[in-house]
Coordinates of C-alpha atoms in Angstrom, one line a residue:
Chain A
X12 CA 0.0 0.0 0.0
X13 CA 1.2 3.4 -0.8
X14 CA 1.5 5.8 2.2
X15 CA -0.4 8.7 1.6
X16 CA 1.6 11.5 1.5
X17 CA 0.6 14.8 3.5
X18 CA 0.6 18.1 1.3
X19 CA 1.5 19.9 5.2
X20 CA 4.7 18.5 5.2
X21 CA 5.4 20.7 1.6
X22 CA 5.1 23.7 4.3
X23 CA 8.3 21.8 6.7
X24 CA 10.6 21.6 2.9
X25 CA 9.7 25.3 2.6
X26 CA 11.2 26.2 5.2
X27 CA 13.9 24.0 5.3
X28 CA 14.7 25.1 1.9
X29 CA 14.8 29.0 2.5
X30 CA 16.8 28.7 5.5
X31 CA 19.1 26.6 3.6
X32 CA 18.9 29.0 0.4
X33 CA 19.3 32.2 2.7
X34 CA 22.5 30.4 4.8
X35 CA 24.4 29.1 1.4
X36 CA 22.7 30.7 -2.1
X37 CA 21.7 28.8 -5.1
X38 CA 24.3 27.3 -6.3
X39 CA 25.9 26.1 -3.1
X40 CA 22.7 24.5 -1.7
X41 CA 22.1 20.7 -2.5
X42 CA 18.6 19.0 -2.2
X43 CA 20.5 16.9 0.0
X44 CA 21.2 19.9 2.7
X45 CA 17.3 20.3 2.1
X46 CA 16.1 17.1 2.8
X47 CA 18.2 16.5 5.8
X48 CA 17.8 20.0 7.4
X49 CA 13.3 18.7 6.1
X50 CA 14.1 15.8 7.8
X51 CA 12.5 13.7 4.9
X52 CA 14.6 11.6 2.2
X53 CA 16.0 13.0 -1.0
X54 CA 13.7 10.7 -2.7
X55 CA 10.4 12.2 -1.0
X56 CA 12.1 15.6 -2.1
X57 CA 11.9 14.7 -5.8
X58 CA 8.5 13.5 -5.0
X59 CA 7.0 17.1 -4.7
X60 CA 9.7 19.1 -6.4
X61 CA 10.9 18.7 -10.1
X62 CA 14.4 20.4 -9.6
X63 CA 16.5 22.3 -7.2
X64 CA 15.8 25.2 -9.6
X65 CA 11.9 24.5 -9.4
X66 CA 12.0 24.4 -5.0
X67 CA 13.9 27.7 -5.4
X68 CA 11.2 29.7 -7.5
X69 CA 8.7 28.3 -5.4
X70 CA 10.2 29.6 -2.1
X71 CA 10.4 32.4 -3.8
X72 CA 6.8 33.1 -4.7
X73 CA 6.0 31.6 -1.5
X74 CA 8.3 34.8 0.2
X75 CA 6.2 37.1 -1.8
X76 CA 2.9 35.6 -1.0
X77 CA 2.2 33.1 1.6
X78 CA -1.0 32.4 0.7
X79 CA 0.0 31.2 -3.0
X80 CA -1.4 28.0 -3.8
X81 CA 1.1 25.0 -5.1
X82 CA 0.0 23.0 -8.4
X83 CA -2.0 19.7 -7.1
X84 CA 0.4 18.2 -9.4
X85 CA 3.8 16.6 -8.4
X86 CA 6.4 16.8 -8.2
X87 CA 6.0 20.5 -9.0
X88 CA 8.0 22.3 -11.6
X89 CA 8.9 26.0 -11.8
X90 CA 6.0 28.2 -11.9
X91 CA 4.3 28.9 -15.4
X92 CA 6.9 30.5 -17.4
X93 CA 9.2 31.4 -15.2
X94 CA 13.3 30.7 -14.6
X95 CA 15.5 32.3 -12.1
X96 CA 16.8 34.8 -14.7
X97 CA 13.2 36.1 -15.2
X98 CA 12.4 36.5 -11.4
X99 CA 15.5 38.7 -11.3
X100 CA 14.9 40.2 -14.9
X101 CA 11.6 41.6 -12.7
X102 CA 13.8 43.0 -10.3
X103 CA 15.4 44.9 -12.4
X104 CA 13.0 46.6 -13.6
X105 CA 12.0 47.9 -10.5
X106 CA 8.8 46.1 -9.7
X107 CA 10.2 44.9 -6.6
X108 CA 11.8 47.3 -4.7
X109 CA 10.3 50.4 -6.4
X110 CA 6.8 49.8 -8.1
X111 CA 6.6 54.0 -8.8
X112 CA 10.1 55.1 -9.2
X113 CA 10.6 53.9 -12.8
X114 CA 7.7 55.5 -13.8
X115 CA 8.7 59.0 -11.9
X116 CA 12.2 58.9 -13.9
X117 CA 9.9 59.0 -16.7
X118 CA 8.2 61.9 -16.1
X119 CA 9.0 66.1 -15.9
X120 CA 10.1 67.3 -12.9
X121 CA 6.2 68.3 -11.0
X122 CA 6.4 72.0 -9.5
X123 CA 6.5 69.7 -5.8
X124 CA 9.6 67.8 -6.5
X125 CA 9.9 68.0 -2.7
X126 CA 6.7 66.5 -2.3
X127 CA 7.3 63.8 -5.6
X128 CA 10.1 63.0 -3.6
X129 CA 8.9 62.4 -0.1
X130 CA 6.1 59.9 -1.4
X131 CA 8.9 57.9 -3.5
X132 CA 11.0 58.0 -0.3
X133 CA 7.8 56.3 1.6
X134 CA 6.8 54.4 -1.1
X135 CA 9.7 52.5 -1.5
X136 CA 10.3 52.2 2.3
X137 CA 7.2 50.1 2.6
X138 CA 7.8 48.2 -1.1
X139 CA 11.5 47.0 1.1
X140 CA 9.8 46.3 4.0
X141 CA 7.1 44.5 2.5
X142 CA 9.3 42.0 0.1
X143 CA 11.9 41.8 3.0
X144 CA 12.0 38.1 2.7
X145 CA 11.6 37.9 -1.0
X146 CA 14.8 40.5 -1.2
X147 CA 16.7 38.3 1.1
X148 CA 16.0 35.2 -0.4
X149 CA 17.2 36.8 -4.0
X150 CA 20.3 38.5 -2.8
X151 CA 21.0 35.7 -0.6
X152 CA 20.6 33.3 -3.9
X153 CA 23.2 35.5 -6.5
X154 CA 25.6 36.3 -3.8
X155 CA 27.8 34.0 -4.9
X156 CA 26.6 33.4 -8.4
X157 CA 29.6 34.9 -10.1
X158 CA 27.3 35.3 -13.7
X159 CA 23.9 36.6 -11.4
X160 CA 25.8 38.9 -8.9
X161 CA 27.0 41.8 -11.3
X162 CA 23.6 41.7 -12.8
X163 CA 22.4 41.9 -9.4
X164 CA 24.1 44.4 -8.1
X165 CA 24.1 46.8 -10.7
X166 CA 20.8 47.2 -9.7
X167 CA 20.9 47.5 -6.1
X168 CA 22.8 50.1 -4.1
X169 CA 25.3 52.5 -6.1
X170 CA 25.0 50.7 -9.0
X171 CA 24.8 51.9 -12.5
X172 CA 21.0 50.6 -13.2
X173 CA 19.8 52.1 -10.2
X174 CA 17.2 53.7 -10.5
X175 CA 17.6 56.4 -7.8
X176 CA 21.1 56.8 -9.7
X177 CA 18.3 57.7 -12.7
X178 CA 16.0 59.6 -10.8
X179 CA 18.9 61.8 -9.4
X180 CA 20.2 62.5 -12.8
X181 CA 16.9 63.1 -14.2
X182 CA 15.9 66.2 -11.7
X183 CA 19.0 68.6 -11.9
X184 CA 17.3 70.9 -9.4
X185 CA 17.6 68.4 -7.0
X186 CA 21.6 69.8 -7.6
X187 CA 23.7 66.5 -6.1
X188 CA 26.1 64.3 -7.7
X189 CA 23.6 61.6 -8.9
X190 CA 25.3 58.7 -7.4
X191 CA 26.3 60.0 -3.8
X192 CA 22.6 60.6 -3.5
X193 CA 21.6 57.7 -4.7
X194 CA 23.9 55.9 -2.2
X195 CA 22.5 57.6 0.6
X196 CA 19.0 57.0 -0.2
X197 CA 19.5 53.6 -0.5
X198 CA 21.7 52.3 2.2
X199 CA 19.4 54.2 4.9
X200 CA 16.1 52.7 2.9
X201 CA 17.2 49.0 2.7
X202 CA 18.7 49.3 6.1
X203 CA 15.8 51.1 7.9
X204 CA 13.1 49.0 5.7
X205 CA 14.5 45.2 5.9
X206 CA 18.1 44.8 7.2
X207 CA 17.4 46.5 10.4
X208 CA 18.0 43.7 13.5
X209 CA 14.7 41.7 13.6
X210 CA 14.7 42.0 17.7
X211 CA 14.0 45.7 17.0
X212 CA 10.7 45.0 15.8
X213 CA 9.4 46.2 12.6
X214 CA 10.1 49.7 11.6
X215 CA 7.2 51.7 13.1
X216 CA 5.2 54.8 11.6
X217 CA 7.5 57.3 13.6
X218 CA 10.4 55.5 12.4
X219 CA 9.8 55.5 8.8
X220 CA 8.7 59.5 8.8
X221 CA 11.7 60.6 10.5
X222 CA 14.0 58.4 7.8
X223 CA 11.9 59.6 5.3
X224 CA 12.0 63.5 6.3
X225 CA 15.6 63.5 7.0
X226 CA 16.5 62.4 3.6
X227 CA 14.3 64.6 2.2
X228 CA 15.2 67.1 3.8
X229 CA 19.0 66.9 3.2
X230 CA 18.6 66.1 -0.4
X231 CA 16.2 69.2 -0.9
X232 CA 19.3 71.1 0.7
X233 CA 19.5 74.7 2.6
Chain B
X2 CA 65.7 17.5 5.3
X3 CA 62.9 19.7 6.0
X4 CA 62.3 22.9 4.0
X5 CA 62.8 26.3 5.4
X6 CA 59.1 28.1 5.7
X7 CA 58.9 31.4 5.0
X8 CA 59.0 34.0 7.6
X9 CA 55.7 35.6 6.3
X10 CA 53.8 32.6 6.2
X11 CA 51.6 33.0 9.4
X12 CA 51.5 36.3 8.0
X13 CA 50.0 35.5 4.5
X14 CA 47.6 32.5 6.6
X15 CA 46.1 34.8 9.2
X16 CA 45.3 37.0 6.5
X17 CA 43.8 34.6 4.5
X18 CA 41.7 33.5 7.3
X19 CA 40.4 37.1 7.8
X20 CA 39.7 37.5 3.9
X21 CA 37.6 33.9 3.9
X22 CA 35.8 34.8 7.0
X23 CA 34.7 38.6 6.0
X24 CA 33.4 37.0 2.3
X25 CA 30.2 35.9 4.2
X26 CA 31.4 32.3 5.7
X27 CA 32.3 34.1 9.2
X28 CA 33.2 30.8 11.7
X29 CA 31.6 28.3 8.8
X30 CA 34.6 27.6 6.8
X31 CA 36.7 25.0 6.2
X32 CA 39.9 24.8 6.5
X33 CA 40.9 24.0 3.2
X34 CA 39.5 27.3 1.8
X35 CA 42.0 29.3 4.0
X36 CA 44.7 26.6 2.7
X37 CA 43.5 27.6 -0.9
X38 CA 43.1 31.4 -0.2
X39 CA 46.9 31.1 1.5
X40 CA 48.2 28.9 -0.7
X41 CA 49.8 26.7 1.2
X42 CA 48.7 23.0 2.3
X43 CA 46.6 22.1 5.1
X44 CA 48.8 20.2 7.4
X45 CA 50.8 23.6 7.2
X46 CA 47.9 25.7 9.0
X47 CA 48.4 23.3 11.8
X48 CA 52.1 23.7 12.0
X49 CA 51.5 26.9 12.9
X50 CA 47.9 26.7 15.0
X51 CA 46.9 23.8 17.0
X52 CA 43.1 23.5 15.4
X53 CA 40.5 25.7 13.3
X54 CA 39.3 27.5 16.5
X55 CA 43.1 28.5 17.5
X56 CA 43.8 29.7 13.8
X57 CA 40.5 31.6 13.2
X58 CA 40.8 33.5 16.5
X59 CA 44.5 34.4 16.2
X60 CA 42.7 35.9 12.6
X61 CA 40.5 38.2 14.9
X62 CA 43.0 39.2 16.9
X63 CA 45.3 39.7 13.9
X64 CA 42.7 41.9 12.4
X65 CA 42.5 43.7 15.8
X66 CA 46.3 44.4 15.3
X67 CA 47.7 42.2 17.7
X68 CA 51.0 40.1 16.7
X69 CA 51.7 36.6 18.3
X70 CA 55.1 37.1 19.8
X71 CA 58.0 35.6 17.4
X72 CA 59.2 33.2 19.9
X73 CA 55.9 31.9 21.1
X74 CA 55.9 28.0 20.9
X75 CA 54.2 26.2 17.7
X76 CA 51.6 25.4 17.3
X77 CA 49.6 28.7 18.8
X78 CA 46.6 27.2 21.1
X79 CA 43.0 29.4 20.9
X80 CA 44.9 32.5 22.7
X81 CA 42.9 33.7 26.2
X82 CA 40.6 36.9 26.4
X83 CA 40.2 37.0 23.0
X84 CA 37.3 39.5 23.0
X85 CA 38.3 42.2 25.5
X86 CA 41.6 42.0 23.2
X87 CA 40.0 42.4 20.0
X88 CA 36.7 43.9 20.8
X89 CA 37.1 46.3 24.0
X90 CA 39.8 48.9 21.7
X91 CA 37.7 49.2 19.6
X92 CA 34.6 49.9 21.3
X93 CA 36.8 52.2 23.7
X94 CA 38.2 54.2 20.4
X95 CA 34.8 54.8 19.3
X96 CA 33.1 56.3 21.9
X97 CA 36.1 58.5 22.7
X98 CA 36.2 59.6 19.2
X99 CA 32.4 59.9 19.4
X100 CA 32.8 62.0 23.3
X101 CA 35.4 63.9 22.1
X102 CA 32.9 65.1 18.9
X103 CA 29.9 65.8 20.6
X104 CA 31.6 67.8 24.2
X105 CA 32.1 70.5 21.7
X106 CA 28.5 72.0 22.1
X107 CA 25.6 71.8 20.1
X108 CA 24.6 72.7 16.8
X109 CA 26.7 72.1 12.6
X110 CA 30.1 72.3 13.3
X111 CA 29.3 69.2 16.6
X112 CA 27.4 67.4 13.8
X113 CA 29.8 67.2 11.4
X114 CA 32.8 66.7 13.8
X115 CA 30.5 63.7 14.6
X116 CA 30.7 62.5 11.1
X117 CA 34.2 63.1 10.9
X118 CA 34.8 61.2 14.2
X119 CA 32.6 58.1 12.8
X120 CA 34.1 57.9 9.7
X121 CA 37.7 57.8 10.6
X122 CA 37.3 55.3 12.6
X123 CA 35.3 53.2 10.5
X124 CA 38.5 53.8 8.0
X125 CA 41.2 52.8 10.6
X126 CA 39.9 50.1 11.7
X127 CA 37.6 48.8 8.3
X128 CA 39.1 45.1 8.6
X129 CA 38.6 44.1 11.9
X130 CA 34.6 45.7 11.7
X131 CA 34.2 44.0 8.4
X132 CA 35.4 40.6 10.5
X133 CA 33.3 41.0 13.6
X134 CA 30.4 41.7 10.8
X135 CA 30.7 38.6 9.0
X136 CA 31.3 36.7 12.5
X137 CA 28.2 37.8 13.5
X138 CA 26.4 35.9 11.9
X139 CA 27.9 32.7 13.4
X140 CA 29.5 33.5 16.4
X141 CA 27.5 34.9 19.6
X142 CA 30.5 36.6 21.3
X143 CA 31.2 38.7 17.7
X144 CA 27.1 39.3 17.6
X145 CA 27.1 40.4 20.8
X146 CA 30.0 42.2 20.8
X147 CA 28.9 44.1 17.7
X148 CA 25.7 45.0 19.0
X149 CA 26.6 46.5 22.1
X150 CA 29.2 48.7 20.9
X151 CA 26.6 50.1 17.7
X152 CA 24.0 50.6 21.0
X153 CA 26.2 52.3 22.8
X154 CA 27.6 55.0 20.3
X155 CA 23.7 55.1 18.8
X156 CA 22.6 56.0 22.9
X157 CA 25.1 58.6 23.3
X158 CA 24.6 60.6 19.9
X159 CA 20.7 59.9 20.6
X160 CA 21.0 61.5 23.9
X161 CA 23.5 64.8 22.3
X162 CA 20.2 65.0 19.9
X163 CA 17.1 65.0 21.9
X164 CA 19.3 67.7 24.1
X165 CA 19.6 69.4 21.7
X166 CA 16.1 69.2 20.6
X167 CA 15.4 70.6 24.1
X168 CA 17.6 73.6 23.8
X169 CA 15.7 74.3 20.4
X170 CA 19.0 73.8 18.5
X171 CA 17.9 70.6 16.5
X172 CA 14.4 69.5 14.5
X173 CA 12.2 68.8 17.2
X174 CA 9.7 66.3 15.1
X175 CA 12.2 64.1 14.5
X176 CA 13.1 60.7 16.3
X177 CA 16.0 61.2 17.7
X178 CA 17.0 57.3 18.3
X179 CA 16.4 57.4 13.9
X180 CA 18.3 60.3 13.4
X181 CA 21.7 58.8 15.3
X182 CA 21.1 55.5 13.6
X183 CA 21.2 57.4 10.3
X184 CA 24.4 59.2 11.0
X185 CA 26.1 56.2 12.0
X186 CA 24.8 54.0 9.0
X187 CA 25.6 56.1 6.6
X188 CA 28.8 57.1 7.9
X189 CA 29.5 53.8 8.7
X190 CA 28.7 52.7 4.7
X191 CA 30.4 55.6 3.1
X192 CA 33.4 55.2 4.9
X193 CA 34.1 51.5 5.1
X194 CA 32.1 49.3 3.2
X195 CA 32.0 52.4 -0.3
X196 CA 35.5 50.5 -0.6
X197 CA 34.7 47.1 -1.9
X198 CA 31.1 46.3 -2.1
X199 CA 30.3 49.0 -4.8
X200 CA 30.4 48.3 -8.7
X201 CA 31.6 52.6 -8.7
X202 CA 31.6 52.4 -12.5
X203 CA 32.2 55.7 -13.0
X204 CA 33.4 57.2 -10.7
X205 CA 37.1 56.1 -11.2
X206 CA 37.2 55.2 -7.0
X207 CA 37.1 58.7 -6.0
X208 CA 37.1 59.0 -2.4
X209 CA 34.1 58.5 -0.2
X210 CA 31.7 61.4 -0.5
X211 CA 31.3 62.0 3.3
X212 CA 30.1 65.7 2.1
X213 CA 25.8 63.5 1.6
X214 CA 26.6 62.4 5.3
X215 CA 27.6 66.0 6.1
X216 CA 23.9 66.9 4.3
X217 CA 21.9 64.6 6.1
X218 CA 23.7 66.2 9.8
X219 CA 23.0 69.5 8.4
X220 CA 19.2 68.1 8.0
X221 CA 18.9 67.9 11.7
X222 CA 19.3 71.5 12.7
X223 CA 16.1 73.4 13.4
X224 CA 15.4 75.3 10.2
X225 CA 14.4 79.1 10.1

């Protein structure tokens, strides 16, 4: 008789998988480190999951959403359409960390570019603090992916597909050297917003306006 | 016959050590990788240190500036007191740098001393922080070490600030526990980690732009 097979314990891989994924990245992490850390067999691994690739999108959308429902049929591969290039290919774009900047570089400078810029500073606060564990997870994933990692990064903090480096360059009246502001937006938003020690709690209203004033406030100038 | 070792080779191991465990690792890694990042063999790490724990806390220490003596007997053992000798100097240099900023008074010129003070000692000492950063993650007495000396430099620039919220000197509607964290973040980032972690294209490694940290201090002050 076949032992039925309890879709709860998918929930016990999960997170073996994304503490094992956040400890060591992709490429370093077996399905073997998995399994053990599950505490089921390789073999019952394969059973629900395709690939290594396949477990790693799905933590991934599971990061995003918790609530996300797995296909009823296994093992499961990588979500419709999707590979680990085009999860990041969405990051890089700006969905995740800022849904509105993109489309501000876009536009003219409004008459309030103190005020644009205060509700992109906010905006993209809670954006960080919302997809903390999906941000993790990715970073944590190309950090030592030596073909991923520039990619990565010249998106993230300083680098040149930034797009605060953008939106600095794009409003002149702003008058800073693109890149230092850029810099300093980011490091205080991802640090504030998700890399902040989680026995702080998370950031609270008071928090966030005082990060959010005091960059604006120094970027806006005397 | 045995071969002569080189005289730098504790040197060029400890090093190594320091280099594997800052890349991320902190206590996780293996031997061998600090044989391959050395390159020298295995068995020769343990000429020099009696196991993995003796050779990666001589590394701290080494990255703290201290030097095992040159006659000391091989191989070293786990040396004693390793934190008050690699963690207490450092915790000591900051908050004298950070005292010695903020006794000035209030108002810009205290501010931006402050940044100063931060960000040359983030500079001076950028290996060892970048260690006991990377340790942290794996190693309780680096964590904890780590986080009382950012809570106590954060507690005394938060206390110069909501002073000097009371004397009407600095913005009052701001949180003043933020507003240190800030200062010392971005100090902290532009002055040590700026170095390595950026892809600067560009900006042909000019040096760190400490004048946006002096913006954000100025950003404190009380305006009108």
């Amino acid at each position: 008789m076949v032992r039925p097979r309890p879709i709860e314990r998918v929930d016990g891989i999960f997170d073996a998988a994304e503490r094992s994924f956040l400890a060591a990245g992709l490429s370093r992490t077996t399905m073997s480190t998995i399994a053990r850390r599950a505490g089921v067999s390789e073999a019952t691994l394969y059973y629900y999951f395709a690939s290594k690739e396949a477990l790693f999108l799905w933590t991934l959308v599971r990061a995003w959403d918790p609530n996300v429902a797995l296909p009823a049929t296994l093992p499961v591969d990588a979500p419709d359409g999707q590979s680990v290039d085009a999860v990041f290919g969405a990051a890089r774009r700006g969905v995740v960390d800022y849904p509105r900047l993109a489309e501000a570089v876009r536009r003219p400078t409004p008459a309030d570019r103190d005020g644009e810029l205060r509700r992109l500073l906010a905006e993209s606060f809670d954006s960080l603090t919302r997809h903390r564990r999906w941000i993790d997870l990715a970073h944590a994933a190309v950090r030592a992916d030596t073909e991923r990692a520039p990619r990565w990064m010249s998106e993230t903090v300083g680098g040149p597909d930034n797009l605060w480096v953008k939106y600095f360059a794009a409003r002149p009246e702003f008058a800073v050297d693109p890149w230092d502001a850029a810099v300093l937006v980011d490091v205080n938003l991802h640090y504030f917003a998700r890399l902040r020690p989680a026995r702080l709690g998370p950031p609270t209203a008071a928090q966030r306006a005082t990060v959010v004033g005091t960059l604006a406030r120094a970027l806006v100038g005397a | 016959m045995s071969r002569t070792r080189p005289a730098d080779q504790p040197q060029r191991i400890l090093e190594a050590a320091c280099r594997v465990m800052s890349s991320g690792l902190g206590r996780d890694v293996r031997a061998q990788s600090i044989a391959d990042e050395a390159e020298v063999g295995v068995s020769t790490l343990y000429h020099y240190f009696e196991d993995k724990d003796a050779l990666l806390d001589w590394a701290i220490l080494w990255a703290a500036g201290e030097r095992p003596e040159a006659d000391a007997a091989l191989p070293l053992a786990r040396p004693a007191s390793l934190e008050e000798r690699a963690v207490r100097p450092l915790t000591v240099a900051l908050a004298e740098a950070v005292d010695d900023a903020l006794g000035s008074g209030y108002g810009e010129q205290t501010l931006l001393d402050l940044v100063g003070a931060l960000a040359e000692v983030n500079s001076a000492r950028a290996g060892l922080l970048d260690l006991l950063e990377a340790l942290a993650r794996t190693d309780s007495m680096a964590a904890v070490a780590v986080r009382t000396t950012v809570e106590r430099v954060v507690g005394r620039i938060s206390r110069h600030l909501a002073d000097g919220q009371a004397r009407g000197v600095y913005a009052g509607d701001l949180d003043a526990d933020v507003v240190a964290e800030l200062l010392l973040v971005s100090s902290t980032f532009y002055a040590r980690t700026w170095r390595t972690d950026l892809p600067v294209a560009g900006r042909g490694g000019s040096p760190p732009p400490l004048a946006m940290v002096a913006r954000l201090a100025r950003a404190v002050l009380r305006s009108g």
